[in-house]
Amino acid sequence: MNRLKLIPREEFERIRNTGTAEKVRLALIADMCRANTLTAVKLAGSGHLGSSFSAMDIVVLLYYRVMNTMRLGIDHPDRDIYFSSKGHDVPGLYSVLHSLGVLSRDNLLRLRRLGGLDGHPDIAIPGIESNSGSLGMGISKGKGMALAKAFAGRGGRVFVLTGDGELQEGQVYEALQSAVQLGVTNLHVIVDHNKVQSDKLVREITDLGNLEEKFRSFGWHAKRCDGHDFASLEAVLHEFETVRDKPKILIADTIKGRGVSFMEHPQALREGGGLYRWHAGAPADEPFWAGYQEITGRINALLEKQGLGPLRLEDIETEHKAQSGVSSEYVAEAFGRALVDVAKTRKDLVVLDADLAADCRLRYFEEACPERFIENGIAEQDMVSTAGGLALQGFLPVVNSFAAFLASRSNEQIYTNACEGKRIIYVCHYAGLIPAGPGKSHQSVRDISLFGALPGFEVIEPCNGDETRMAVDYCVNRSKGNCVLRLVIGPSPRTIELPREYRLSIGKGVFLKEGTDGVLFSYGPVMLHEALKASDVLQKRGVSLAVMNMPWLNAVDRAWFAEVEVRFPALYVLEDHCVVGGLGDRLLRALVEQDLRLGRKFRCFGVEGFPACGAPLEVLRHHRLDGESLAERLMEHLEAKSSTPPGRQP
Amino acid sequence: MNRLKLIPREEFERIRNTGTAEKVRLALIADMCRANTLTAVKLAGSGHLGSSFSAMDIVVLLYYRVMNTMRLGIDHPDRDIYFSSKGHDVPGLYSVLHSLGVLSRDNLLRLRRLGGLDGHPDIAIPGIESNSGSLGMGISKGKGMALAKAFAGRGGRVFVLTGDGELQEGQVYEALQSAVQLGVTNLHVIVDHNKVQSDKLVREITDLGNLEEKFRSFGWHAKRCDGHDFASLEAVLHEFETVRDKPKILIADTIKGRGVSFMEHPQALREGGGLYRWHAGAPADEPFWAGYQEITGRINALLEKQGLGPLRLEDIETEHKAQSGVSSEYVAEAFGRALVDVAKTRKDLVVLDADLAADCRLRYFEEACPERFIENGIAEQDMVSTAGGLALQGFLPVVNSFAAFLASRSNEQIYTNACEGKRIIYVCHYAGLIPAGPGKSHQSVRDISLFGALPGFEVIEPCNGDETRMAVDYCVNRSKGNCVLRLVIGPSPRTIELPREYRLSIGKGVFLKEGTDGVLFSYGPVMLHEALKASDVLQKRGVSLAVMNMPWLNAVDRAWFAEVEVRFPALYVLEDHCVVGGLGDRLLRALVEQDLRLGRKFRCFGVEGFPACGAPLEVLRHHRLDGESLAERLMEHLEAKSSTPPGRQP
C-alpha cells in the first residue's frame, strides 16, 4: 500500500484566506475534510464513511459560516452548540474540527485508538458537545441544552443533526412533542436525509412518509432543501432565525457517501445489488485509493480553476497496530447458520431484527424464510413488544439487536413480556468489551446484570461455533423459559477447543485446561482466549491454573459446582462484563449457599469503569484483562496472605 | 357505611333479553358495569375510575356488538382480540367480563387482592389478552398479534385501546411506523381521548396537537367520533372493515369519569381548581354513595321508562382486610419538602417530572420554583436525555418517576448521560414490593440491579423522614457522582427510629436493634418494619437478632463492615427487591474481598419470582417476607448445621 496522506491544517488556512467565492471555498474545505476523513478511517481500520460524507457539507457550513462557536471559543457559555445525534458520522466532524485547529493532527490520526478519538462522540474530546451513538436521544438532549441556555440567560443556538433511519426511534417523537409544549424555540434540528440506513434504503426498512407533514403535525416549523447546496442550506437556517415561536427542523436531502462516486448511494446500491456497503468499516486498499484520488483530484482541479496551487499532502507514519490474535471463526456466523437449520423443524419460529441484519448474520434466515423474518427498523422497544404479541399468539420469537441496545433500551418491554410467561429468545449481539473501536455507546458490559433480576431467564454465552449451535438448539428446542443468547460479534481470537464429547448441560461448565492451584471461570471466545493465555504464562512460573468454560451466566448446577470448587484453593472469574452483576456474583452466591469456607480465595476480574475505546489488545491491557496482565494479577492474589487468620472465627 | 352492592350477572342477562332498542340496552349495560366498577374499586380501596368510565361505552360496544369473542369463546384462535394498552382502566373491563360471565362475582370482588384480579391486566386472568400498565406498549403488541394471525392464517381482528396521555410515549410512534411498513392492516386502535391524564389536562402536560393529522402523517387511516355515542362508534368501526390497505385508528372523544357528574372532567376540573382527583384511588364513603346513587338512579329511571322492573342489587359481605401497620409518615412527603428547602441555596437545581408530580410529591417544588420545574409528560426517555442536556450545561437535574419506569425504560439514556460524567440525581419513586395493589407493572423490585453495573452511581434508600432529608442533602450537596434516591411511595408502616446523633455516612449502616446471634441488614421503612418484627418474634424464642438499617445499597465502608461482621456468626439481608442484584450481592462481595471465613452463615431474603398483587400483608406473607415468616426462615437457617464440616479445607 502507498503511504497514507493527510491534508495539513495549514492548507485549510490557505483556502480560507483565498479570495474565491464563499461557495467554492466551502466546497473545497468540505472535500478536503472528506479526504482526511477517508484517511483517518482507513488508518483506524473502521469507521462510518457513508454518513460522514452525507453530512459533511452541513457540518462545514455550520462551523465555517453559521455558528459563532469558533469566534467565541469552544467553551464559551454563549457559543452555538452543534452535535450529531446519530454520532457515527463523527469521523467527518473530527476532520472539520481538525481543519479548524480544535483537534491536532495526532488526534485525527488516532481515530478509534486508546487515548485518541472515540469511534462515537465523547465530550472528553475537545469540541465534542454530547456523547452519542445510541440513536434517537439527540433532540431530547438538545432540548435540555436549549432549556439550560434559556434558564441561564445565555446566548447561542443549539443545532442537532439526526439521521433519517434514526427517526424510527420513538424517543424522537417524545422530544418533538415536549419541545413544543415547553416552548423550546432555540432548537434547530437538521435531518441528514441520506435515504440509506445500515445497508438498505430507509423506505425498505421502515418508511418515514412525508417528513415535513409529520414534523408540522407535531407543531414544528419544518423546511426542506438540498443538503449539499450551501446557499440553500444557509438560506433556510437564516430564515429559521426569524421564526421565534417554534422549534425548527430542516430536512436536508443528502446523498450517502457524497463525494466519492462509487460510495454515493444511487450508484453504490446498484453495484451492491440493493445493499449499501460503505456504511461502516474501512475500504480495502483499492477502493480507498480510488476514492482518495477522486476527491483530491476534484480539489486540485477546482484549485487550478481558481488559479491556486495544488494541495500539499503530508505523508503519514503508519504505526504498526498491536494486534490480538484473530482466527477465521465468528460465533455470530455459526448463529446465523444455526438459526436457518433449527427453523426447518420449528415452524413457529419467527425472527425479528432492528436494522442490524448484516451484523447479526440474519441475512441467511431472511433469505431462507422471508415469510418469518420481521424487519422492524431501528425501534427496539416496538420490536420487543411486537415479539410479545407474537409469543402470546403461540409463536417463538427470536429477537435480535446489539446487546447495548436490546438489554437496556427495551428492558421494560422485555420485563412486561416476561410477566406473560410466554417464551421469547433474546439474542444480544456485540456483547462484551471487544471490538472496542466503536466506543462505549456500543460496547456492552452491563447486559448480564440488566437481565439478572428477571425471573426465569437463562443467559448463555457460547465460546465457539459448535457451542453456539448447541446453544441455539438449547434455546429453541430444550429450554422451558426465556433465553438470552449473548454473542461476541468480532472474530474469535482463537477457536476454543472443547472436548469431543462435550454437550451443553444446564449450569455446568467444562474444563479447557486442568490445573491444581486455582481455577479461572470464564466464557465467550474473547475472554477464554485471555484466560488460556494467562494460564500459559502462569505455567511458566510454576503455577497451575485450570481454565473453565462456563457458558451459563446465571445458572449453576449445585452438585457439579460443589465437586469442582472443592478441588481448588482459589476460585477466579474473568468477566467479559462489569464485575457487578455478572457470572462472578452468581458463582459467589452458589458458593455461599453452602456457607462460607475457610481461607478460600475468590476474586472476580472484569471491566471496571466505562469500557475504553481502542484496538482490542490495547483496550484489554488498559483494563488489565489481557492474558499477561491477568497472570500478574492472579499471581499477586495467589501469593497474598489471606487477610483472615486461618481458623479465626467470630 | 352502608353495605356495598353488586349488580349480579343475571341482571345483565335480563337486560340483554329485553326487546328495547340496542342503544338503550347498551347504555343500560354500560351504566350497570360502571356501578359494579365503582363497587369493586371501593372494596379494593384503590383503582382507576376516571378512565374505566371514559372507556366503558367503547368496551361494552366491542364485547356486546362488534367482536366475535363471546360467540367463539375467549380462547378460540379466530376470536377478535381486545386489550387496553394503558391498562389502568381494567376495573371497567373486569366489570364487563363479569357481566358476560367470563369472570365470577368472587373474582370481581377480589380486585387488587392476592389470588384475585390484578390492579393492572394480567393474562392469568380469564379474558385478559395482554399484560399492560406501563404505557405505550399496546400498539406494538397488537401489531405482533395481528402479524401472528396473518402468519397462522387465523381469523379475528385485533383492537387496542390507548389513552391520550399515553400518546406521549415514543414507542407509540415506533409502532405506528412499523405497522404501516409491515403491512399490518388487521389492527384497530381506539384512542380513549378523555383529555385528562393523571390529574391535569393533556394539553397542559404535553399537548398532542391535531391527532387525526398526526396519525395520517404516519400512514394510518384515522377517524374521529364521540366515544359515548354507540351508533357513531359502531359506524366508524364498520367503515374500518372496508379499509383493507392500512391499519386504522379511531380517536374517540370521551369524558373522563363519564357517568358520575362530579367525576366528569369538565365539572371535576372546575371543582378541583384545575386538578382532576378521580384518576386513581377509591372515593371516600360520601362521594362513593353519591356516585353510586347517581348511576343506579339513572339506570332505574331508564328501566322504568322502558316498562322494566328496577335493578336487583346484591349485598356484599365485606371481608375484613388483613392490614399491615400504617403510620402517618410518608418518606415521599419528606422528599418533596426537602427538595424545596435544598433548592433555596442551590440555584442550579432543576426538577423534571413525567406526569407523576402528585404521587412524587413534586407539587411543592412546582409551586415554589415554577421556573425550575420541567413537566415533561409521559416520556421517560426524553426526560432523562433532557436532563443530560441540562447537566452538560451546568445544571443539577433531579429526575423523577416511578422506579419501575425510570430505571428500566430509560436505562440506556441514563447510561449515556453517565458516560458524560455530569451529575444527575435520579429519584426512583414507588420502589419496592409495597403497595402491591397495582401489580407487577408498577412494583419495582429490579431497579437496584438495573443501576448496579453503572460506574459511579450511589444508590440510597432512606428509612424515615429524617433520613430522607439527609439523603436529599447528601445527593445535592455532598455527593460527587450520580445518585439514585430510592423511595417507598406508601405510608411507612411505622416511623423507624434512628439514634439522635445519627448522620448519613457513606457506606455505613446504623443499628436499630442490638443482638448477638446474627444481624439482619435491611433498608427502607417497609422492610425494616418487618425486620424489627422478625427480631421481636425471635427474641421471644430466645434468639437475639440485631437489625441494621443500611441505606447505602451499593456502597460498603470496608473498615466499618469488618468491625460489624466480625461480631456475628450469621449475616442476613432482607431486600425490598429481588435477591439478585440487591444489597445482599454487594455485602457478599465486600465480605469475600477479605477472603471467605469459616462457617459463616450468610443468607439473603428478597422477592423471588414476579411480585404478587394484593393487600400489603397478604403479599408480604406470600413472599414470606413478613416479620412472622422471616422469623421462621431465620430460625430454620440459624438452627441448620453448616453443610461444610468445620475446618474442612480443600
Coordinates of C-alpha atoms in Angstrom, one line a residue, chain A residues 79 81 123 129-131 134 137 140-141 143-145 147-149 151-152 154 167-171 173-175 177-178 181-182 203-208 213-214 217-218 350 371 374-376 379-382 385-386 388-390 392-393 395 404-405 408-409 411-413 415-420 422 440 443 446 449-450 452-455 566 568-569 578 580 585-586 588-589 591-592 594-602 609-611 642-644 648-650, chain B residues 79 81 123 129-131 134 137 140-141 143-145 147-149 151-152 154 167-171 173-175 177-178 181-182 203-208 213-214 217-218 350 371 374-376 379-382 385-386 388-390 392-393 395 404-405 408-409 411-413 415-420 422 440 443 446 449-450 452-455 566 568 578 580 585-586 588-589 591-592 594-602 609-611 637 642-644 648-650:
Chain A
R79 CA -21.4 29.7 21.9
I81 CA -23.7 24.3 20.0
I123 CA -17.3 15.0 25.4
E129 CA -20.7 18.7 22.9
S130 CA -22.5 15.5 23.7
N131 CA -22.0 11.7 23.8
S134 CA -27.1 5.1 20.5
M137 CA -31.5 10.7 22.0
S140 CA -34.0 15.4 23.7
K141 CA -30.5 16.4 24.7
K143 CA -33.8 20.4 24.1
G144 CA -32.2 20.2 27.5
M145 CA -29.3 22.4 26.4
L147 CA -33.7 25.0 28.1
A148 CA -30.5 25.5 30.0
K149 CA -29.5 28.4 27.9
F151 CA -32.7 29.3 32.2
A152 CA -29.3 30.8 32.5
R154 CA -27.1 32.5 27.9
L167 CA -36.2 8.8 13.0
Q168 CA -37.6 5.2 13.6
E169 CA -36.7 5.6 17.3
G170 CA -39.7 6.6 19.3
Q171 CA -37.8 8.9 21.6
Y173 CA -41.3 11.9 18.8
E174 CA -41.3 12.3 22.6
A175 CA -38.9 15.1 22.1
Q177 CA -43.9 16.9 21.4
S178 CA -42.3 18.1 24.7
Q181 CA -45.0 22.2 24.9
L182 CA -42.1 23.6 26.8
R203 CA -38.1 3.2 2.8
E204 CA -37.3 -0.5 2.5
I205 CA -36.7 -0.8 6.3
T206 CA -39.3 1.5 7.7
D207 CA -40.6 4.3 5.5
L208 CA -40.8 7.7 7.1
E213 CA -46.1 16.9 7.1
K214 CA -45.1 14.7 10.0
S217 CA -48.2 17.8 12.7
F218 CA -46.0 17.8 15.8
V350 CA -40.0 -16.1 13.8
E371 CA -42.2 -15.1 5.5
I374 CA -39.6 -9.3 10.5
E375 CA -37.5 -6.3 9.8
N376 CA -38.7 -3.9 12.4
A379 CA -37.2 0.6 17.0
E380 CA -36.1 -1.8 19.7
Q381 CA -38.9 -1.2 22.1
D382 CA -41.5 -1.7 19.4
S385 CA -43.3 -5.7 22.3
T386 CA -44.2 -7.0 18.9
G388 CA -44.5 -10.3 22.9
G389 CA -47.7 -10.1 20.8
L390 CA -46.3 -12.9 18.6
L392 CA -49.0 -14.5 23.1
Q393 CA -50.3 -15.9 19.8
F395 CA -45.0 -18.2 18.1
A404 CA -26.1 -2.5 24.4
F405 CA -29.4 -1.5 22.9
S408 CA -31.0 -1.6 28.0
R409 CA -33.4 0.4 25.8
N411 CA -35.6 -3.6 29.2
E412 CA -39.1 -2.7 30.4
Q413 CA -40.7 -4.2 27.3
Y415 CA -39.9 -7.4 31.6
T416 CA -43.6 -6.9 30.5
N417 CA -43.3 -9.8 28.0
A418 CA -41.7 -11.9 30.7
C419 CA -44.7 -11.3 33.0
E420 CA -46.8 -13.1 30.5
K422 CA -44.5 -16.9 27.0
K440 CA -18.9 2.9 25.0
Q443 CA -19.6 -2.0 23.9
R446 CA -23.9 -4.4 31.5
S449 CA -26.8 -7.5 35.0
L450 CA -29.7 -6.0 33.2
G452 CA -30.1 -10.6 36.1
A453 CA -33.2 -9.9 38.2
L454 CA -35.7 -11.1 35.6
P455 CA -37.3 -14.3 36.9
V566 CA -13.8 -28.3 46.5
F568 CA -9.3 -25.7 44.3
P569 CA -8.0 -23.4 47.0
C578 CA -18.6 -5.4 34.5
V580 CA -21.1 -6.2 39.1
D585 CA -21.8 -12.7 41.5
R586 CA -23.8 -15.8 40.6
L588 CA -20.3 -16.4 44.7
R589 CA -24.0 -16.8 45.6
L591 CA -20.7 -20.8 46.9
V592 CA -22.2 -19.1 49.9
Q594 CA -23.3 -23.9 51.3
D595 CA -21.8 -21.5 53.9
L596 CA -18.6 -19.8 53.5
R597 CA -15.4 -21.8 53.7
L598 CA -12.1 -21.2 55.4
G599 CA -9.4 -19.4 53.6
R600 CA -10.9 -19.8 50.2
K601 CA -9.8 -17.3 47.8
F602 CA -12.3 -15.8 45.4
G609 CA -15.3 1.9 34.9
F610 CA -16.6 2.6 31.4
P611 CA -15.2 0.4 28.6
S642 CA -5.2 -14.3 53.4
S643 CA -6.2 -11.3 55.4
T644 CA -8.1 -13.6 57.7
R648 CA -10.3 -17.3 63.2
Q649 CA -13.9 -17.4 63.9
P650 CA -16.2 -14.8 65.2
Chain B
R79 CA -61.5 -14.7 18.1
I81 CA -58.9 -9.7 20.5
I123 CA -53.2 -12.8 31.2
E129 CA -55.3 -10.8 26.4
S130 CA -52.2 -9.0 27.3
N131 CA -50.3 -7.6 30.3
S134 CA -46.7 0.5 31.7
M137 CA -46.5 -0.8 24.5
S140 CA -46.7 -2.8 19.3
K141 CA -48.2 -5.8 21.0
K143 CA -49.2 -5.4 15.9
G144 CA -47.4 -8.6 16.9
M145 CA -50.8 -10.3 17.5
L147 CA -48.9 -10.4 12.4
A148 CA -49.3 -13.7 14.2
K149 CA -52.9 -14.0 12.9
F151 CA -48.8 -15.8 9.7
A152 CA -51.0 -18.5 11.0
R154 CA -56.2 -17.2 11.6
L167 CA -49.5 9.1 23.3
Q168 CA -46.7 11.0 24.8
E169 CA -44.7 7.7 24.9
G170 CA -42.4 7.4 21.9
Q171 CA -42.9 3.7 21.5
Y173 CA -44.8 6.3 17.1
E174 CA -42.3 3.4 16.5
A175 CA -45.3 1.1 16.3
Q177 CA -44.4 3.5 11.6
S178 CA -43.5 -0.2 11.6
Q181 CA -44.3 -0.7 6.7
L182 CA -45.1 -4.3 7.6
R203 CA -52.8 19.9 26.8
E204 CA -51.4 21.3 30.0
I205 CA -48.9 18.4 30.3
T206 CA -47.9 17.8 26.7
D207 CA -50.3 18.7 24.0
L208 CA -50.9 16.2 21.3
E213 CA -53.4 14.8 11.0
K214 CA -50.7 13.3 13.1
S217 CA -48.9 11.6 8.5
F218 CA -47.8 8.2 9.8
V350 CA -33.9 21.8 38.2
E371 CA -39.2 28.4 36.7
I374 CA -40.0 20.9 33.9
E375 CA -43.2 18.9 33.3
N376 CA -42.0 16.6 30.6
A379 CA -41.9 10.4 28.1
E380 CA -39.2 9.0 30.4
Q381 CA -36.6 8.6 27.8
D382 CA -36.9 12.1 26.6
S385 CA -31.9 12.8 27.9
T386 CA -33.2 16.3 28.5
G388 CA -28.5 15.1 30.3
G389 CA -28.6 18.2 28.2
L390 CA -29.2 20.4 31.2
L392 CA -24.0 19.3 30.2
Q393 CA -24.9 23.0 30.5
F395 CA -27.4 22.4 35.9
A404 CA -40.3 0.6 37.5
F405 CA -40.4 3.1 34.6
S408 CA -35.9 0.3 33.2
R409 CA -37.4 2.2 30.3
N411 CA -31.9 2.8 31.3
E412 CA -29.9 3.4 28.2
Q413 CA -30.5 7.1 28.3
Y415 CA -26.1 5.2 30.8
T416 CA -25.4 7.7 28.0
N417 CA -25.8 10.6 30.4
A418 CA -23.4 8.8 32.9
C419 CA -20.8 8.5 30.1
E420 CA -20.6 12.2 30.1
K422 CA -22.0 15.2 34.7
K440 CA -46.2 -6.1 38.7
Q443 CA -44.0 -2.7 41.7
R446 CA -35.4 -4.8 39.9
S449 CA -29.8 -4.3 39.8
L450 CA -30.6 -2.0 36.8
G452 CA -25.8 -1.9 39.6
A453 CA -23.3 -2.0 36.8
L454 CA -23.3 1.7 36.1
P455 CA -20.0 3.1 37.2
V566 CA -16.8 -10.0 62.9
F568 CA -21.9 -12.0 64.2
C578 CA -35.2 -9.3 44.1
V580 CA -30.4 -10.9 42.6
D585 CA -24.8 -9.2 46.5
R586 CA -22.9 -6.1 47.4
L588 CA -21.3 -10.6 50.0
R589 CA -18.7 -9.1 47.6
L591 CA -17.2 -10.0 52.7
V592 CA -15.4 -12.0 50.1
Q594 CA -11.3 -10.3 52.7
D595 CA -11.4 -14.0 51.8
L596 CA -14.2 -16.3 52.9
R597 CA -14.4 -17.2 56.5
L598 CA -15.1 -20.4 58.2
G599 CA -18.6 -21.4 59.0
R600 CA -20.1 -18.0 58.5
K601 CA -23.7 -18.1 57.7
F602 CA -25.0 -15.7 55.1
G609 CA -40.4 -14.6 41.1
F610 CA -42.6 -11.7 40.0
P611 CA -44.1 -9.5 42.7
H637 CA -31.3 -21.2 59.0
S642 CA -23.4 -25.9 58.4
S643 CA -23.2 -28.1 55.3
T644 CA -19.4 -27.7 55.5
R648 CA -12.5 -28.8 56.2
Q649 CA -10.2 -27.2 53.7
P650 CA -9.6 -28.2 50.1

